[in-house]
């Protein structure tokens, strides 16, 4: 299995530069900076991987469009990237996807199919077969991983003395890319994944040294709706190679972190994006400057209001 390289990540950075935001580092407190990927055009880091992957589709295949499956942010990212690059997009989302993410995906011009929470991959495969389209998976693709890795390039450039990088973990594409970039540039920096306790399959896999599968309905219990996927063989290979640890946080810690991010930085974070900050606030971490990747800000307004004004 070929792993993504630093050269792949640098190539992705050049490809996506016209279409993504080089997000700043914002001070949370004296020891932590946050990287607010909620500032991307679609409100989440997924913009990076989607633009890179779609840009690399051969011209002769673009007319047949793309298909993706997603719990929400990848859906929006592929829809937006397709609109930028003049392609059609069909997106399959599970029925527990927040309505605002479905509405945003349709607003970018994509056709959206809502299915049961265990059916999104099979329905996407059917659409690919029917249309001859190109499948753009949410994490299990080297071009997607390389695109997400550009976050790591930016962290190393903007905070050269960073000691720890905290990254949410779901399907593993984000941490696979970030860890590849960070460890290739700064081998001594610790890269730590963070998961909800209620969807801690990656943490269990990391401890076991091989993939441990959790039932989709169990993973769906967490409020962090963007962290309900599970790593693939490809993303877990990167995790084994480059990640130092994976820790978990509770649902109450996630809720409190959303409020603290808003209070201290004036940034709106979705629950999935808040898990690295929850780990910083509640777990013992290595000394030195840390960066938490706040992966997105696409949260239902009513939920956000309930978390910041309980």
Coordinates of N, CA and C in Angstrom, one line a residue, residues 40-241:
X40 N -13.3 28.2 5.9 CA -13.3 27.7 4.5 C -14.6 28.1 3.8
X41 N -14.7 28.2 2.5 CA -15.9 28.6 1.8 C -17.1 27.7 2.2
X42 N -16.9 26.5 2.5 CA -18.1 25.6 2.8 C -18.1 25.4 4.3
X43 N -17.3 26.1 5.1 CA -17.4 26.0 6.5 C -16.6 24.8 7.2
X44 N -15.8 24.1 6.4 CA -15.1 23.0 7.0 C -13.8 22.7 6.1
X45 N -12.9 21.9 6.7 CA -11.7 21.5 6.1 C -11.8 20.7 4.8
X46 N -13.0 20.1 4.7 CA -13.2 19.1 3.6 C -13.0 19.8 2.2
X47 N -13.1 21.1 2.2 CA -12.9 21.9 0.9 C -11.5 21.5 0.3
X48 N -10.5 21.3 1.1 CA -9.2 21.0 0.7 C -9.1 19.7 -0.1
X49 N -9.5 18.6 0.5 CA -9.4 17.3 -0.2 C -10.3 17.2 -1.4
X50 N -11.5 17.8 -1.3 CA -12.4 17.7 -2.4 C -11.9 18.5 -3.7
X51 N -11.4 19.7 -3.5 CA -10.9 20.4 -4.6 C -9.7 19.7 -5.2
X52 N -8.8 19.1 -4.4 CA -7.6 18.4 -4.9 C -8.1 17.2 -5.7
X53 N -9.0 16.4 -5.2 CA -9.4 15.2 -5.8 C -10.1 15.5 -7.1
X54 N -11.0 16.4 -7.1 CA -11.8 16.7 -8.4 C -10.9 17.3 -9.4
X55 N -9.9 18.1 -9.0 CA -9.0 18.8 -10.0 C -8.1 17.7 -10.7
X56 N -8.0 16.6 -10.1 CA -7.1 15.5 -10.7 C -7.9 14.5 -11.6
X57 N -9.2 14.7 -11.7 CA -10.0 13.8 -12.6 C -9.6 14.1 -14.0
X58 N -9.3 13.1 -14.8 CA -9.0 13.3 -16.2 C -10.1 14.1 -16.9
X59 N -9.7 14.9 -17.9 CA -10.7 15.8 -18.6 C -11.8 14.9 -19.3
X60 N -11.4 13.8 -19.8 CA -12.4 13.0 -20.5 C -13.4 12.4 -19.6
X61 N -13.2 12.3 -18.3 CA -14.1 11.8 -17.3 C -15.0 12.8 -16.7
X62 N -14.7 14.1 -16.8 CA -15.4 15.1 -16.1 C -16.8 15.3 -16.5
X63 N -17.1 15.0 -17.8 CA -18.5 15.2 -18.3 C -19.5 14.3 -17.6
X64 N -19.0 13.1 -17.1 CA -19.9 12.2 -16.4 C -20.1 12.5 -14.9
X65 N -19.5 13.5 -14.4 CA -19.7 14.0 -13.1 C -19.1 13.2 -12.0
X66 N -19.4 13.5 -10.8 CA -18.9 12.8 -9.6 C -20.0 12.4 -8.7
X67 N -19.7 11.4 -7.9 CA -20.6 10.9 -6.8 C -19.8 10.9 -5.5
X68 N -20.4 11.2 -4.4 CA -19.8 11.2 -3.1 C -20.8 10.7 -2.1
X69 N -20.4 10.1 -1.0 CA -21.2 9.9 0.1 C -20.6 10.5 1.4
X70 N -21.5 11.0 2.3 CA -20.9 11.9 3.3 C -22.0 12.1 4.4
X71 N -21.5 12.4 5.6 CA -22.4 12.8 6.7 C -22.7 14.3 6.7
X72 N -22.1 15.0 5.7 CA -22.4 16.4 5.6 C -21.4 17.3 5.1
X73 N -20.2 17.4 5.7 CA -19.2 18.4 5.2 C -18.5 18.0 3.9
X74 N -18.2 16.7 3.8 CA -17.7 16.3 2.5 C -18.7 16.5 1.4
X75 N -20.0 16.3 1.7 CA -21.0 16.5 0.7 C -21.0 17.9 0.2
X76 N -20.9 18.9 1.1 CA -20.9 20.3 0.7 C -19.6 20.6 -0.1
X77 N -18.5 20.0 0.4 CA -17.2 20.3 -0.3 C -17.2 19.8 -1.7
X78 N -17.7 18.6 -1.9 CA -17.7 18.0 -3.3 C -18.7 18.8 -4.2
X79 N -19.8 19.2 -3.6 CA -20.8 20.0 -4.4 C -20.2 21.3 -4.8
X80 N -19.5 21.9 -3.8 CA -18.9 23.2 -4.1 C -17.7 23.1 -5.1
X81 N -16.9 22.1 -5.0 CA -15.8 21.9 -5.9 C -16.3 21.6 -7.3
X82 N -17.3 20.8 -7.4 CA -17.9 20.5 -8.7 C -18.4 21.7 -9.3
X83 N -19.0 22.6 -8.6 CA -19.6 23.9 -9.2 C -18.4 24.7 -9.6
X84 N -17.3 24.7 -8.9 CA -16.1 25.5 -9.3 C -15.5 25.0 -10.6
X85 N -15.5 23.7 -10.8 CA -14.8 23.0 -11.9 C -15.7 22.6 -13.0
X86 N -17.0 23.0 -12.9 CA -17.9 22.7 -14.0 C -18.4 21.3 -14.2
X87 N -18.5 20.6 -13.1 CA -19.0 19.2 -13.1 C -20.3 19.0 -12.4
X88 N -21.0 18.0 -12.7 CA -22.2 17.7 -11.9 C -21.9 16.8 -10.7
X89 N -22.7 16.8 -9.7 CA -22.4 16.1 -8.5 C -23.7 15.4 -7.9
X90 N -23.6 14.2 -7.6 CA -24.6 13.5 -6.9 C -24.1 13.0 -5.5
X91 N -24.8 13.4 -4.5 CA -24.3 13.2 -3.1 C -25.3 12.3 -2.4
X92 N -24.8 11.3 -1.7 CA -25.6 10.4 -0.9 C -25.3 10.7 0.6
X93 N -26.3 11.0 1.4 CA -26.1 11.3 2.8 C -27.0 10.4 3.6
X94 N -26.6 10.1 4.8 CA -27.4 9.3 5.7 C -28.5 10.1 6.3
X95 N -29.6 9.5 6.8 CA -30.8 10.1 7.3 C -30.5 10.9 8.5
X96 N -29.4 10.7 9.2 CA -29.2 11.5 10.5 C -28.2 12.7 10.2
X97 N -28.1 13.0 8.9 CA -27.3 14.2 8.6 C -28.1 15.5 9.0
X98 N -27.4 16.5 9.6 CA -28.1 17.7 10.0 C -28.7 18.4 8.7
X99 N -30.0 18.8 8.8 CA -30.7 19.4 7.7 C -29.9 20.6 7.1
X100 N -29.2 21.4 7.9 CA -28.5 22.5 7.3 C -27.4 22.1 6.4
X101 N -26.8 20.9 6.6 CA -25.8 20.4 5.8 C -26.4 19.9 4.4
X102 N -27.5 19.3 4.5 CA -28.2 18.8 3.3 C -28.6 20.0 2.5
X103 N -29.2 21.0 3.1 CA -29.6 22.2 2.4 C -28.5 22.9 1.7
X104 N -27.3 23.0 2.4 CA -26.2 23.7 1.9 C -25.6 22.9 0.7
X105 N -25.7 21.6 0.7 CA -25.2 20.8 -0.4 C -26.0 21.0 -1.6
X106 N -27.4 21.0 -1.4 CA -28.2 21.3 -2.6 C -28.0 22.7 -3.1
X107 N -27.7 23.7 -2.2 CA -27.5 25.1 -2.6 C -26.3 25.2 -3.6
X108 N -25.3 24.3 -3.5 CA -24.2 24.3 -4.4 C -24.5 23.6 -5.7
X109 N -25.7 23.2 -5.9 CA -26.1 22.6 -7.1 C -26.1 21.1 -7.2
X110 N -25.8 20.4 -6.1 CA -25.7 19.0 -6.2 C -27.1 18.3 -6.1
X111 N -27.2 17.1 -6.6 CA -28.4 16.3 -6.4 C -28.1 15.4 -5.2
X112 N -29.0 15.5 -4.2 CA -28.8 14.8 -2.9 C -29.8 13.6 -2.8
X113 N -29.2 12.5 -2.3 CA -30.0 11.3 -2.0 C -29.9 11.0 -0.5
X114 N -31.0 10.9 0.2 CA -31.0 10.6 1.6 C -31.3 9.2 1.8
X115 N -30.5 8.4 2.5 CA -30.7 7.0 2.7 C -30.5 6.6 4.2
X116 N -30.7 5.4 4.5 CA -30.5 4.9 5.8 C -29.0 5.0 6.2
X117 N -28.7 5.0 7.5 CA -27.3 5.3 7.9 C -26.3 4.2 7.5
X118 N -26.8 3.0 7.2 CA -25.8 2.0 6.7 C -25.9 1.8 5.2
X119 N -26.6 2.6 4.5 CA -26.8 2.4 3.0 C -26.0 3.4 2.1
X120 N -25.3 4.4 2.7 CA -24.8 5.4 1.9 C -23.7 5.0 0.9
X121 N -22.9 4.0 1.3 CA -21.8 3.6 0.4 C -22.4 2.7 -0.8
X122 N -23.4 1.9 -0.4 CA -24.0 1.0 -1.5 C -24.8 1.8 -2.5
X123 N -25.5 2.8 -2.0 CA -26.2 3.7 -2.9 C -25.3 4.5 -3.8
X124 N -24.2 5.0 -3.3 CA -23.2 5.7 -4.1 C -22.6 4.8 -5.1
X125 N -22.3 3.5 -4.8 CA -21.8 2.6 -5.8 C -22.8 2.4 -6.9
X126 N -24.1 2.3 -6.6 CA -25.1 2.2 -7.6 C -25.1 3.4 -8.6
X127 N -25.0 4.6 -8.0 CA -25.0 5.8 -8.9 C -23.8 5.8 -9.8
X128 N -22.6 5.4 -9.2 CA -21.4 5.3 -10.1 C -21.6 4.4 -11.2
X129 N -22.2 3.2 -11.0 CA -22.5 2.3 -12.0 C -23.5 2.8 -13.0
X130 N -24.5 3.4 -12.6 CA -25.5 3.9 -13.5 C -25.0 5.0 -14.4
X131 N -24.2 5.9 -13.8 CA -23.8 7.1 -14.5 C -22.4 7.1 -15.1
X132 N -21.6 6.2 -14.7 CA -20.2 6.2 -15.2 C -19.4 7.3 -14.6
X133 N -19.9 7.8 -13.4 CA -19.3 8.9 -12.7 C -18.1 8.5 -11.9
X134 N -17.3 9.5 -11.4 CA -16.2 9.2 -10.6 C -16.5 9.3 -9.1
X135 N -16.2 8.3 -8.4 CA -16.5 8.3 -6.9 C -15.4 9.1 -6.2
X136 N -15.8 10.0 -5.4 CA -14.9 10.8 -4.5 C -15.3 10.5 -3.1
X137 N -14.6 9.5 -2.5 CA -14.9 9.1 -1.1 C -14.5 10.2 -0.1
X138 N -15.1 10.2 1.1 CA -14.8 11.3 2.0 C -13.4 11.2 2.6
X139 N -12.8 10.1 2.6 CA -11.4 10.0 3.3 C -10.5 8.9 2.6
X140 N -11.1 7.9 2.1 CA -10.4 6.7 1.6 C -9.8 7.0 0.2
X141 N -9.0 8.0 0.0 CA -8.5 8.3 -1.3 C -7.2 9.1 -1.1
X142 N -6.1 8.8 -1.8 CA -4.9 9.5 -1.6 C -5.0 11.0 -2.0
X143 N -5.7 11.4 -3.0 CA -5.8 12.8 -3.3 C -6.6 13.6 -2.2
X144 N -7.6 12.9 -1.6 CA -8.3 13.6 -0.5 C -7.4 13.7 0.7
X145 N -6.6 12.7 1.0 CA -5.7 12.8 2.1 C -4.7 13.9 1.9
X146 N -4.1 13.9 0.7 CA -3.1 14.9 0.4 C -3.6 16.3 0.5
X147 N -4.9 16.5 0.1 CA -5.5 17.8 0.2 C -5.7 18.2 1.7
X148 N -6.1 17.3 2.5 CA -6.3 17.6 3.9 C -4.9 17.9 4.6
X149 N -3.9 17.3 4.1 CA -2.5 17.4 4.6 C -2.0 18.9 4.5
X150 N -2.6 19.7 3.6 CA -2.1 21.0 3.5 C -2.3 21.8 4.8
X151 N -3.2 21.4 5.6 CA -3.4 22.0 7.0 C -2.1 21.8 7.8
X152 N -1.5 20.7 7.7 CA -0.2 20.5 8.4 C 0.9 21.4 7.9
X153 N 0.9 21.6 6.6 CA 1.9 22.5 6.0 C 1.8 23.9 6.6
X154 N 0.5 24.4 6.7 CA 0.3 25.7 7.2 C 0.6 25.8 8.7
X155 N 0.3 24.8 9.4 CA 0.6 24.8 10.9 C 2.2 25.0 11.1
X156 N 2.9 24.1 10.3 CA 4.4 24.2 10.5 C 5.0 25.5 10.0
X157 N 4.4 26.1 9.0 CA 4.9 27.4 8.5 C 4.5 28.5 9.5
X158 N 3.3 28.5 10.1 CA 2.8 29.6 10.9 C 3.3 29.5 12.4
X159 N 3.6 28.3 12.9 CA 4.0 28.1 14.2 C 5.2 27.1 14.3
X160 N 6.4 27.6 13.9 CA 7.5 26.7 13.7 C 7.9 25.9 15.0
X161 N 7.6 26.5 16.2 CA 7.9 25.8 17.4 C 6.8 25.0 18.0
X162 N 5.8 24.7 17.2 CA 4.7 23.8 17.6 C 5.2 22.5 18.2
X163 N 4.6 22.1 19.3 CA 5.0 20.8 20.0 C 4.0 19.7 19.8
X164 N 2.7 20.1 19.7 CA 1.6 19.1 19.7 C 0.6 19.6 18.7
X165 N 0.1 18.7 17.9 CA -1.1 19.0 17.0 C -2.2 18.1 17.3
X166 N -3.4 18.6 17.6 CA -4.5 17.8 18.0 C -5.5 17.9 16.9
X167 N -6.0 16.7 16.5 CA -6.8 16.5 15.3 C -8.0 15.6 15.5
X168 N -9.2 16.0 15.1 CA -10.3 15.1 15.2 C -10.1 13.9 14.3
X169 N -10.7 12.8 14.8 CA -10.6 11.5 14.0 C -12.0 11.0 13.7
X170 N -12.3 10.7 12.5 CA -13.5 10.0 12.1 C -13.1 8.9 11.1
X171 N -13.2 9.2 9.8 CA -12.7 8.2 8.8 C -11.2 8.2 8.7
X172 N -10.5 9.3 9.2 CA -9.1 9.3 9.3 C -8.4 10.1 8.2
X173 N -9.1 10.6 7.2 CA -8.5 11.3 6.1 C -7.8 12.6 6.6
X174 N -8.4 13.3 7.5 CA -7.8 14.6 8.1 C -6.5 14.3 8.8
X175 N -6.6 13.4 9.8 CA -5.4 13.1 10.6 C -4.3 12.4 9.7
X176 N -4.7 11.6 8.8 CA -3.7 11.0 7.9 C -2.9 12.0 7.1
X177 N -3.6 13.0 6.6 CA -2.9 14.0 5.8 C -2.1 15.0 6.7
X178 N -2.7 15.4 7.8 CA -2.0 16.3 8.7 C -0.8 15.7 9.3
X179 N -0.9 14.5 9.7 CA 0.2 13.8 10.3 C 1.3 13.5 9.3
X180 N 1.0 13.2 8.1 CA 2.0 13.0 7.1 C 2.8 14.2 6.9
X181 N 2.1 15.4 6.8 CA 2.8 16.6 6.6 C 3.7 17.0 7.8
X182 N 3.0 17.0 9.0 CA 3.7 17.5 10.2 C 4.9 16.6 10.5
X183 N 4.8 15.3 10.5 CA 5.9 14.4 10.8 C 7.0 14.4 9.8
X184 N 6.7 14.7 8.5 CA 7.7 14.8 7.5 C 8.5 16.1 7.7
X185 N 7.9 17.1 8.1 CA 8.6 18.4 8.3 C 9.2 18.6 9.7
X186 N 8.5 18.1 10.7 CA 8.9 18.2 12.1 C 8.7 16.9 12.9
X187 N 9.6 16.0 12.7 CA 9.5 14.6 13.3 C 9.2 14.6 14.8
X188 N 9.7 15.6 15.5 CA 9.6 15.6 17.0 C 8.2 16.1 17.4
X189 N 7.4 16.7 16.6 CA 6.1 17.2 17.0 C 5.2 16.0 17.2
X190 N 4.4 16.0 18.3 CA 3.5 15.0 18.6 C 2.2 15.3 17.9
X191 N 1.6 14.3 17.2 CA 0.3 14.4 16.5 C -0.6 13.5 17.3
X192 N -1.7 14.0 17.8 CA -2.6 13.3 18.7 C -4.0 13.4 18.1
X193 N -4.6 12.2 17.8 CA -6.0 12.2 17.4 C -6.9 12.3 18.6
X194 N -8.1 12.8 18.3 CA -9.2 12.9 19.4 C -10.5 12.4 18.8
X195 N -11.1 11.6 19.6 CA -12.4 11.0 19.2 C -13.4 11.1 20.4
X196 N -14.7 11.1 20.1 CA -15.7 11.0 21.1 C -15.7 9.6 21.7
X197 N -15.9 9.5 23.0 CA -15.9 8.1 23.7 C -17.0 7.3 23.0
X198 N -18.1 7.8 22.6 CA -19.2 7.1 22.0 C -18.9 6.6 20.6
X199 N -17.8 7.0 20.0 CA -17.4 6.6 18.6 C -15.9 6.4 18.6
X200 N -15.4 5.6 19.5 CA -14.0 5.5 19.7 C -13.4 4.3 19.0
X201 N -13.8 4.0 17.8 CA -13.3 2.8 17.1 C -11.9 3.0 16.7
X202 N -11.5 4.3 16.3 CA -10.1 4.5 15.9 C -9.2 4.4 17.1
X203 N -9.6 4.9 18.3 CA -8.8 4.7 19.5 C -8.6 3.2 19.8
X204 N -9.7 2.4 19.7 CA -9.6 1.0 19.9 C -8.7 0.3 18.9
X205 N -8.7 0.8 17.7 CA -7.9 0.2 16.6 C -6.4 0.6 16.9
X206 N -6.2 1.8 17.3 CA -4.8 2.3 17.6 C -4.2 1.5 18.7
X207 N -5.0 1.2 19.7 CA -4.5 0.4 20.9 C -4.2 -1.0 20.5
X208 N -5.1 -1.6 19.6 CA -4.9 -3.0 19.2 C -3.9 -3.2 18.1
X209 N -3.6 -2.1 17.3 CA -2.6 -2.2 16.2 C -3.2 -2.7 15.0
X210 N -4.5 -2.9 14.9 CA -5.2 -3.3 13.7 C -6.7 -2.8 13.8
X211 N -7.4 -2.7 12.7 CA -8.7 -2.1 12.7 C -9.7 -2.9 13.6
X212 N -10.4 -2.1 14.4 CA -11.4 -2.7 15.2 C -12.7 -2.0 14.8
X213 N -13.7 -2.8 14.4 CA -15.0 -2.2 13.9 C -16.0 -2.1 14.9
X214 N -16.7 -0.9 15.0 CA -17.9 -0.7 15.8 C -19.1 -0.6 14.9
X215 N -20.2 -1.0 15.4 CA -21.5 -0.9 14.7 C -21.8 0.5 14.4
X216 N -22.4 0.8 13.2 CA -22.7 2.2 12.8 C -23.7 2.8 13.8
X217 N -24.6 2.0 14.3 CA -25.6 2.6 15.2 C -25.0 3.0 16.5
X218 N -24.0 2.3 16.9 CA -23.3 2.7 18.1 C -22.5 4.0 17.9
X219 N -21.8 4.1 16.8 CA -21.1 5.3 16.5 C -22.0 6.5 16.3
X220 N -23.3 6.3 15.9 CA -24.2 7.3 15.7 C -24.7 8.0 17.0
X221 N -24.3 7.5 18.1 CA -24.8 8.0 19.4 C -24.2 9.4 19.7
X222 N -23.0 9.6 19.2 CA -22.3 10.9 19.6 C -23.0 12.1 19.0
X223 N -22.9 13.2 19.8 CA -23.4 14.5 19.3 C -22.5 15.0 18.2
X224 N -21.2 14.5 18.1 CA -20.3 14.9 17.1 C -20.6 14.2 15.7
X225 N -21.6 14.8 15.0 CA -22.1 14.1 13.8 C -21.1 13.9 12.7
X226 N -20.1 14.7 12.7 CA -19.0 14.5 11.7 C -18.0 13.5 12.0
X227 N -18.1 12.8 13.2 CA -17.1 11.9 13.6 C -17.7 10.5 13.8
X228 N -18.7 10.1 12.9 CA -19.3 8.8 13.1 C -18.9 7.8 12.1
X229 N -17.9 8.2 11.2 CA -17.3 7.2 10.3 C -16.2 6.4 10.9
X230 N -15.7 5.5 10.2 CA -14.6 4.6 10.7 C -13.4 4.6 9.8
X231 N -12.2 4.5 10.2 CA -11.0 4.5 9.4 C -11.1 3.4 8.3
X232 N -10.4 3.7 7.2 CA -10.2 2.7 6.2 C -8.8 2.0 6.4
X233 N -8.5 1.0 5.6 CA -7.2 0.4 5.6 C -6.2 1.5 5.2
X234 N -6.5 2.3 4.3 CA -5.5 3.3 3.8 C -5.3 4.4 4.9
X235 N -6.3 4.9 5.5 CA -6.1 6.0 6.5 C -5.5 5.4 7.7
X236 N -5.9 4.2 8.1 CA -5.3 3.6 9.3 C -3.8 3.3 9.1
X237 N -3.4 3.0 7.9 CA -2.0 2.8 7.6 C -1.2 4.1 7.9
X238 N -1.7 5.2 7.5 CA -1.1 6.5 7.8 C -1.1 6.7 9.3
X239 N -2.2 6.4 10.0 CA -2.3 6.6 11.5 C -1.2 5.8 12.2
X240 N -1.0 4.5 11.8 CA 0.0 3.7 12.4 C 1.4 4.2 12.1
X241 N 1.6 4.8 11.0 CA 2.9 5.3 10.6 C 3.3 6.6 11.3

